[in-house]
Structure formats: structure tokens, C-alpha cells
CSV table of C-alpha atoms in Angstrom, one decimal:
chain,number,residue,atom,x,y,z
C,1,MET,CA,13.6,167.4,161.0
C,2,THR,CA,14.5,168.8,157.5
C,3,ALA,CA,18.0,170.3,157.2
C,4,HIS,CA,18.0,173.6,155.7
C,5,ALA,CA,21.8,174.0,156.1
C,6,SER,CA,23.8,177.0,155.1
C,7,LEU,CA,26.6,176.7,152.9
C,8,SER,CA,29.3,177.1,155.7
C,9,ARG,CA,27.4,174.1,157.7
C,10,ARG,CA,27.6,172.1,154.4
C,11,ALA,CA,30.9,172.8,153.9
C,12,ALA,CA,31.6,171.8,157.5
C,13,ALA,CA,29.7,168.4,156.9
C,14,GLU,CA,31.8,167.6,153.8
C,15,LEU,CA,35.2,168.4,155.7
C,16,ILE,CA,34.1,166.3,158.4
C,17,GLY,CA,32.8,163.5,156.5
C,18,THR,CA,35.7,163.2,154.3
C,19,ALA,CA,37.9,163.2,157.2
C,20,GLY,CA,36.1,160.4,158.8
C,21,LEU,CA,36.1,158.4,155.6
C,22,LEU,CA,39.8,159.0,155.5
C,23,VAL,CA,40.1,158.0,159.2
C,24,VAL,CA,38.2,154.6,158.4
C,25,VAL,CA,39.9,153.8,155.1
C,26,ILE,CA,43.3,154.3,156.6
C,27,GLY,CA,42.7,153.4,160.1
C,28,SER,CA,41.2,150.0,159.4
C,29,GLY,CA,44.0,149.4,157.0
C,30,LEU,CA,46.6,149.7,159.7
C,31,LYS,CA,44.9,147.9,162.1
C,32,ALA,CA,44.6,145.0,159.6
C,33,ALA,CA,48.0,144.9,159.0
C,34,GLU,CA,48.8,145.0,162.5
C,35,LEU,CA,46.6,141.8,163.1
C,36,SER,CA,47.5,139.9,160.1
C,37,ALA,CA,50.7,139.5,157.9
C,38,ASP,CA,48.4,138.0,155.0
C,39,THR,CA,47.7,140.8,152.6
C,40,GLY,CA,44.5,139.3,151.4
C,41,VAL,CA,43.4,139.0,154.8
C,42,ALA,CA,43.9,142.5,155.5
C,43,LEU,CA,42.5,143.8,152.4
C,44,ILE,CA,39.3,141.9,153.2
C,45,ALA,CA,39.1,143.5,156.6
C,46,ASN,CA,39.9,146.9,155.1
C,47,SER,CA,37.3,146.9,152.3
C,48,PHE,CA,34.7,145.5,154.7
C,49,VAL,CA,35.2,148.1,157.3
C,50,SER,CA,35.4,150.9,154.7
C,51,ALA,CA,32.2,150.1,153.0
C,52,ILE,CA,30.4,149.9,156.3
C,53,GLY,CA,32.0,153.3,157.3
C,54,LEU,CA,31.2,155.1,154.1
C,55,GLY,CA,27.5,153.9,154.1
C,56,LEU,CA,27.2,155.3,157.5
C,57,ILE,CA,29.0,158.5,156.7
C,58,ILE,CA,26.6,159.0,153.6
C,59,THR,CA,23.4,158.0,155.7
C,60,LEU,CA,24.6,160.7,158.5
C,61,PHE,CA,25.8,163.8,156.2
C,62,GLY,CA,23.4,163.1,153.3
C,63,PRO,CA,20.7,165.2,154.8
C,64,LEU,CA,23.4,168.2,155.3
C,65,SER,CA,25.4,168.4,152.6
C,66,GLY,CA,24.4,165.5,150.2
C,67,ALA,CA,27.5,163.6,151.5
C,68,HIS,CA,29.4,164.1,148.1
C,69,LEU,CA,32.8,163.4,150.2
C,70,ASN,CA,34.8,163.5,146.4
C,71,PRO,CA,35.4,166.1,144.2
C,72,VAL,CA,34.1,164.1,141.2
C,73,VAL,CA,30.7,163.6,142.7
C,74,THR,CA,30.4,167.2,143.3
C,75,LEU,CA,31.6,168.1,139.5
C,76,THR,CA,29.2,165.6,138.1
C,77,SER,CA,26.4,167.1,140.6
C,78,TRP,CA,27.3,170.6,139.1
C,79,TRP,CA,27.0,169.3,135.5
C,80,THR,CA,23.7,167.7,136.1
C,81,ARG,CA,22.5,171.0,137.4
C,82,ARG,CA,23.6,172.8,134.1
C,83,THR,CA,21.9,170.1,131.8
C,84,GLY,CA,18.4,170.6,133.8
C,85,GLY,CA,18.6,168.5,136.7
C,86,GLU,CA,19.2,169.0,140.3
C,87,GLY,CA,22.7,169.7,141.7
C,88,VAL,CA,24.9,172.1,143.4
C,89,GLY,CA,25.6,175.9,141.8
C,90,GLY,CA,29.1,177.1,140.5
C,91,ARG,CA,29.8,179.1,143.8
C,92,GLU,CA,29.4,175.9,145.8
C,93,VAL,CA,31.8,173.6,143.8
C,94,PRO,CA,35.2,175.2,145.1
C,95,VAL,CA,33.9,175.4,148.5
C,96,TYR,CA,32.8,171.7,148.6
C,97,VAL,CA,36.2,170.6,146.9
C,98,ALA,CA,38.3,172.6,149.2
C,99,ALA,CA,36.4,171.4,152.3
C,100,GLN,CA,36.6,167.6,150.8
C,101,THR,CA,40.6,167.9,150.1
C,102,ALA,CA,41.3,169.6,153.6
C,103,GLY,CA,39.1,166.7,155.4
C,104,ALA,CA,40.9,164.2,153.5
C,105,ILE,CA,44.4,165.4,154.4
C,106,GLY,CA,43.3,165.9,158.1
C,107,GLY,CA,41.8,162.6,158.1
C,108,ALA,CA,44.8,160.9,157.1
C,109,VAL,CA,47.1,162.7,159.4
C,110,LEU,CA,44.6,161.7,162.3
C,111,ALA,CA,44.8,158.1,161.3
C,112,GLU,CA,48.4,158.1,161.3
C,113,ALA,CA,48.6,159.7,164.7
C,114,MET,CA,46.1,157.4,166.4
C,115,PHE,CA,48.1,154.5,165.6
C,116,GLY,CA,51.0,156.1,167.0
C,117,ARG,CA,53.0,156.9,163.7
C,118,THR,CA,54.2,160.1,162.7
C,119,PRO,CA,51.7,162.3,161.2
C,120,GLY,CA,52.4,163.9,157.8
C,121,THR,CA,54.8,161.3,156.5
C,122,PHE,CA,54.3,160.9,152.8
C,123,ALA,CA,53.7,157.4,151.2
C,124,THR,CA,56.4,155.7,149.6
C,125,GLN,CA,54.0,153.2,147.6
C,126,ALA,CA,54.4,154.1,143.9
C,127,LEU,CA,51.4,153.2,141.8
C,128,ASP,CA,52.5,153.7,138.2
C,129,GLY,CA,51.5,151.8,135.1
C,130,GLY,CA,48.7,152.2,132.4
C,131,HIS,CA,46.9,149.3,133.8
C,132,LEU,CA,46.3,150.9,137.1
C,133,LEU,CA,44.9,154.1,135.6
C,134,VAL,CA,42.7,152.2,133.3
C,135,GLY,CA,41.3,150.7,136.8
C,136,GLU,CA,40.9,154.2,138.1
C,137,VAL,CA,38.9,155.1,135.2
C,138,ILE,CA,36.6,152.2,135.5
C,139,ALA,CA,36.2,152.3,139.3
C,140,THR,CA,35.3,156.1,139.0
C,141,ALA,CA,33.0,155.5,136.1
C,142,GLY,CA,31.2,152.8,137.9
C,143,LEU,CA,30.8,155.1,141.0
C,144,VAL,CA,29.3,157.9,139.1
C,145,LEU,CA,26.9,155.5,137.2
C,146,VAL,CA,25.6,154.0,140.3
C,147,ILE,CA,24.9,157.5,142.1
C,148,GLN,CA,23.6,159.0,138.7
C,149,GLY,CA,21.5,156.2,137.7
C,150,LEU,CA,19.7,155.5,141.0
C,151,GLY,CA,18.9,159.0,140.9
C,152,ARG,CA,17.4,159.2,137.6
C,153,ILE,CA,15.5,156.0,138.3
C,154,GLY,CA,14.1,157.6,141.3
C,155,ARG,CA,15.9,155.2,143.9
C,156,ALA,CA,18.2,157.8,145.5
C,157,ARG,CA,17.3,156.2,148.9
C,158,LEU,CA,19.4,153.3,148.1
C,159,VAL,CA,22.5,155.4,147.3
C,160,PRO,CA,24.0,154.7,150.8
C,161,ALA,CA,23.9,151.1,150.6
C,162,ALA,CA,24.6,150.7,146.9
C,163,VAL,CA,27.5,153.1,147.1
C,164,ALA,CA,29.1,151.2,150.0
C,165,ALA,CA,28.6,147.9,148.4
C,166,TYR,CA,30.0,149.1,145.0
C,167,ILE,CA,33.2,150.6,146.6
C,168,ALA,CA,33.7,147.2,148.5
C,169,ALA,CA,33.3,145.4,145.3
C,170,ALA,CA,35.5,147.7,143.4
C,171,ILE,CA,38.4,147.5,145.8
C,172,TRP,CA,38.6,144.0,144.6
C,173,PHE,CA,37.8,143.9,141.2
C,174,THR,CA,39.8,147.1,139.8
C,175,SER,CA,43.6,146.8,139.4
C,176,SER,CA,44.2,150.1,141.3
C,177,GLY,CA,42.1,149.1,144.4
C,178,SER,CA,39.4,152.0,143.4
C,179,PHE,CA,40.6,155.3,144.9
C,180,ALA,CA,38.0,156.8,142.9
C,181,ASN,CA,38.3,160.1,144.7
C,182,PRO,CA,40.8,163.0,144.1
C,183,ALA,CA,40.3,164.4,147.4
C,184,GLY,CA,40.8,160.9,149.1
C,185,THR,CA,43.7,159.9,146.9
C,186,ILE,CA,45.6,163.3,147.9
C,187,GLY,CA,44.8,162.5,151.7
C,188,ARG,CA,46.2,159.0,151.4
C,189,SER,CA,49.4,160.4,149.8
C,190,PHE,CA,49.7,161.5,153.8
C,191,SER,CA,49.7,157.7,155.1
C,192,ASP,CA,52.8,155.4,154.4
C,193,SER,CA,50.6,152.5,154.6
C,194,PHE,CA,49.5,149.9,152.2
C,195,THR,CA,46.4,152.1,151.7
C,196,GLY,CA,48.6,155.0,150.8
C,197,ILE,CA,49.9,156.3,147.3
C,198,ALA,CA,53.4,158.1,146.6
C,199,PRO,CA,52.7,162.0,145.8
C,200,GLY,CA,54.5,161.3,142.4
C,201,SER,CA,51.4,158.7,141.4
C,202,LEU,CA,49.0,161.7,142.1
C,203,PRO,CA,48.7,163.3,138.9
C,204,GLY,CA,48.0,160.3,137.0
C,205,PHE,CA,45.3,158.9,139.4
C,206,VAL,CA,43.5,162.4,139.6
C,207,ALA,CA,43.3,162.8,136.0
C,208,ALA,CA,42.0,159.1,135.6
C,209,GLN,CA,39.5,159.8,138.1
C,210,LEU,CA,38.2,163.2,136.7
C,211,PHE,CA,38.0,161.3,133.0
C,212,GLY,CA,36.1,158.4,134.9
C,213,GLY,CA,33.6,160.9,136.1
C,214,ILE,CA,33.0,162.2,132.4
C,215,VAL,CA,32.7,158.5,131.1
C,216,GLY,CA,30.3,157.7,134.3
C,217,LEU,CA,28.1,160.9,133.2
C,218,ALA,CA,28.1,159.8,129.5
C,219,LEU,CA,26.9,156.3,130.5
C,220,ALA,CA,24.3,157.5,132.5
C,221,ALA,CA,22.9,159.9,130.0
C,222,PHE,CA,23.0,157.2,127.6
C,223,LEU,CA,21.1,154.7,129.6
C,224,TYR,CA,18.7,156.8,131.4
C,225,GLY,CA,18.4,160.1,129.5
C,226,SER,CA,19.4,163.5,130.7
C,227,GLY,CA,16.7,163.5,133.5
C,228,ALA,CA,14.7,161.0,135.7
C,229,LYS,CA,12.2,158.7,134.2
C,230,GLY,CA,8.3,158.4,134.7
C,231,GLY,CA,8.2,161.6,136.3
C,232,THR,CA,10.2,160.5,139.1
C,233,GLY,CA,12.5,163.1,140.9
C,234,ARG,CA,16.1,162.6,141.5
C,235,THR,CA,15.4,162.0,145.1
C,236,GLY,CA,13.0,159.2,144.7
C,237,ARG,CA,9.7,161.5,144.9
C,238,THR,CA,7.4,161.7,142.0
C,239,GLY,CA,6.5,165.1,140.1
C,240,ARG,CA,4.0,166.8,142.0
C,241,GLY,CA,4.6,165.0,145.2
C,242,ALA,CA,8.3,166.1,145.3
C,243,ARG,CA,6.9,169.7,145.2
C,244,GLU,CA,4.1,169.0,147.9
C,245,ALA,CA,6.8,167.6,150.1
C,246,GLU,CA,9.0,171.0,150.2
C,247,PRO,CA,7.7,173.0,153.3
C,248,ALA,CA,6.2,176.3,152.3
C,249,PRO,CA,7.8,179.1,154.2
C,250,GLY,CA,7.4,179.0,158.1
C,251,GLU,CA,6.5,175.2,158.0
C,252,THR,CA,8.5,172.1,158.6
C,253,ALA,CA,8.8,168.9,156.8
C,254,GLY,CA,7.5,165.9,158.6
C,255,PRO,CA,10.0,162.9,159.2
C,256,ALA,CA,9.1,161.2,156.2
C,257,ALA,CA,10.8,163.7,153.8
C,258,LEU,CA,14.2,163.1,155.9
C,259,PRO,CA,15.6,160.4,154.1
C,260,ALA,CA,15.4,162.0,150.6
C,261,ILE,CA,16.7,165.4,151.6
C,262,GLY,CA,20.1,166.8,150.6
C,263,PRO,CA,20.3,170.4,150.2
C,264,ALA,CA,22.7,171.7,148.0
C,265,ASP,CA,22.4,175.7,147.7
C,266,GLY,CA,20.1,176.3,151.0
C,267,ALA,CA,17.1,176.8,148.9
C,268,ASN,CA,16.0,173.5,147.8
C,269,PRO,CA,16.2,170.5,150.4
C,270,ASP,CA,15.7,168.1,147.6
C,271,ARG,CA,19.1,168.4,145.9
C,272,ASP,CA,21.4,165.7,145.4
C,273,ALA,CA,20.1,163.3,148.3
C,274,TYR,CA,23.0,161.0,149.4
C,275,ARG,CA,25.5,161.7,146.5
C,276,THR,CA,28.9,160.7,147.8
C,277,VAL,CA,32.3,159.0,147.2
C,278,GLY,CA,34.4,156.5,147.8
């Protein structure tokens, strides 16, 4: 079945999806810390579970909202539309961002409550230092490059697995641990655990993530151009075929169209297939 979701349903998908992501990230961190005193072992478990959960969430909610789960991904999607590609419209951006932020906070509080901790306790782990901000710029730029690059070469169907794999790797190869998501970063400030971040560290991290999004967009444009190559659309379908795959009024698309749909404005089911965040 092809999803033609209203903005309210897409906002709900972003809220629930981002909440689920934070439950997975924080919950797996809390469980790992319970079972092992070795920080390295705990981080292996946390990164592995976070990657699996992220891939599943993108796959599940991608056909509804595009599964951005991340304000940076939403903003880069909006910019892509402004420059002639497919993406969300200006009126949808604040709705998506508000839903993602509310979902992240709700997911963090739920994870804390699920493990018998006091919900709403702010994190005390300060993450300061320029080297950590550089790590966030790199983490977010890489995430945007993965999403934009796959879309521009017509391989958007690989996004769920690719983004999950990238985040799992970036948790280890970046100095910051790859938050790479302003909404997720805000949500994690509500968890006083090893996955948390003190509220005082938020401005620097969020600014670094936004700058990383710009860097990622610039890299994608430099490497792949402003649009898809070889006539391939952003959802992996080619020129005329992409248009033919869209259902005419009163028709329903066949199951084969499902993996490549990601409606952004309720009118075009091909927008932003499986775009996400970490």
C-alpha cells in the first residue's frame, strides 16, 4: 500500500519515531551499564543496539514521513527542495522539528522511567572542548553525505542500512560519540547516564551539528552535483519510470513502489524516501 499521509500523521510518525530512537539509545545504554562495568563493552552493546533500532525505525516510518528523526536532515531536505530537488516544504519544517524535539524528550523520559530512574533528571556529563565539537561536525557532515549521496545516485533504498551502519561506526570513530542530531541531543540531556549530555553543553553541540549539515550538503553537491545522476530520481527510480510509478487519481500503487516512498507534503509520494538521523 502506498502511503499518502497528511501532515499531522507525518508529524506523529516523526514524534513516535524519534521517541523510539531515544528509547533505544538511552535504554540500551542503561542496560549495558547494568550488565558490565567495562565502558568499552557497554559502548559496543549500545552502538550495536542503536544501529539495529535506527535501521528498523527508518524502515518502518520511512514510507510515512521520510523518517527524518533529525532537524538537520529535515533542514537539508528543505534546502534540497529549494535548489530544485525533492524535499519538504517550508511550512513543514517547523512541524517536523517540533515533533522530533518533543519525541526525543518524551523518549528520554520514558527510557529513564522504564529502568526505574527518576524521569526528567538532567544529565550532569559535561561534554566540553573544541575537539568534541570537531567530532560533531564530522559526524553530522558524514550522516548528511550518506543520505544525500545515496539519494543523488539513485540508491535511496539503501539508506536504512547505510545510515544505521554509519551511526554505529561514527559512535566509535568520532571524539564526540556521534550525537549528530539536535533533537536527539536535547533529548539526551534528560538522561543522567553515560549516553547523556549536560544542558550546558547543548549550544556548542547543536551549533556544530548545524554547521556539519552545511558541510555535508556542500560535499554532496561537490561530489554528485545538485541533482540525481543519469536521470535517476532520489528514490532510486529513473526519470519516466518514477513518474509512471506514481498512482493516478483514484488508483493505488502496487507493492513494488513501497520501498521507495517517503511523502513529504501529502502530494508526492516520492519525496525524501527513508531520510533520517542518528
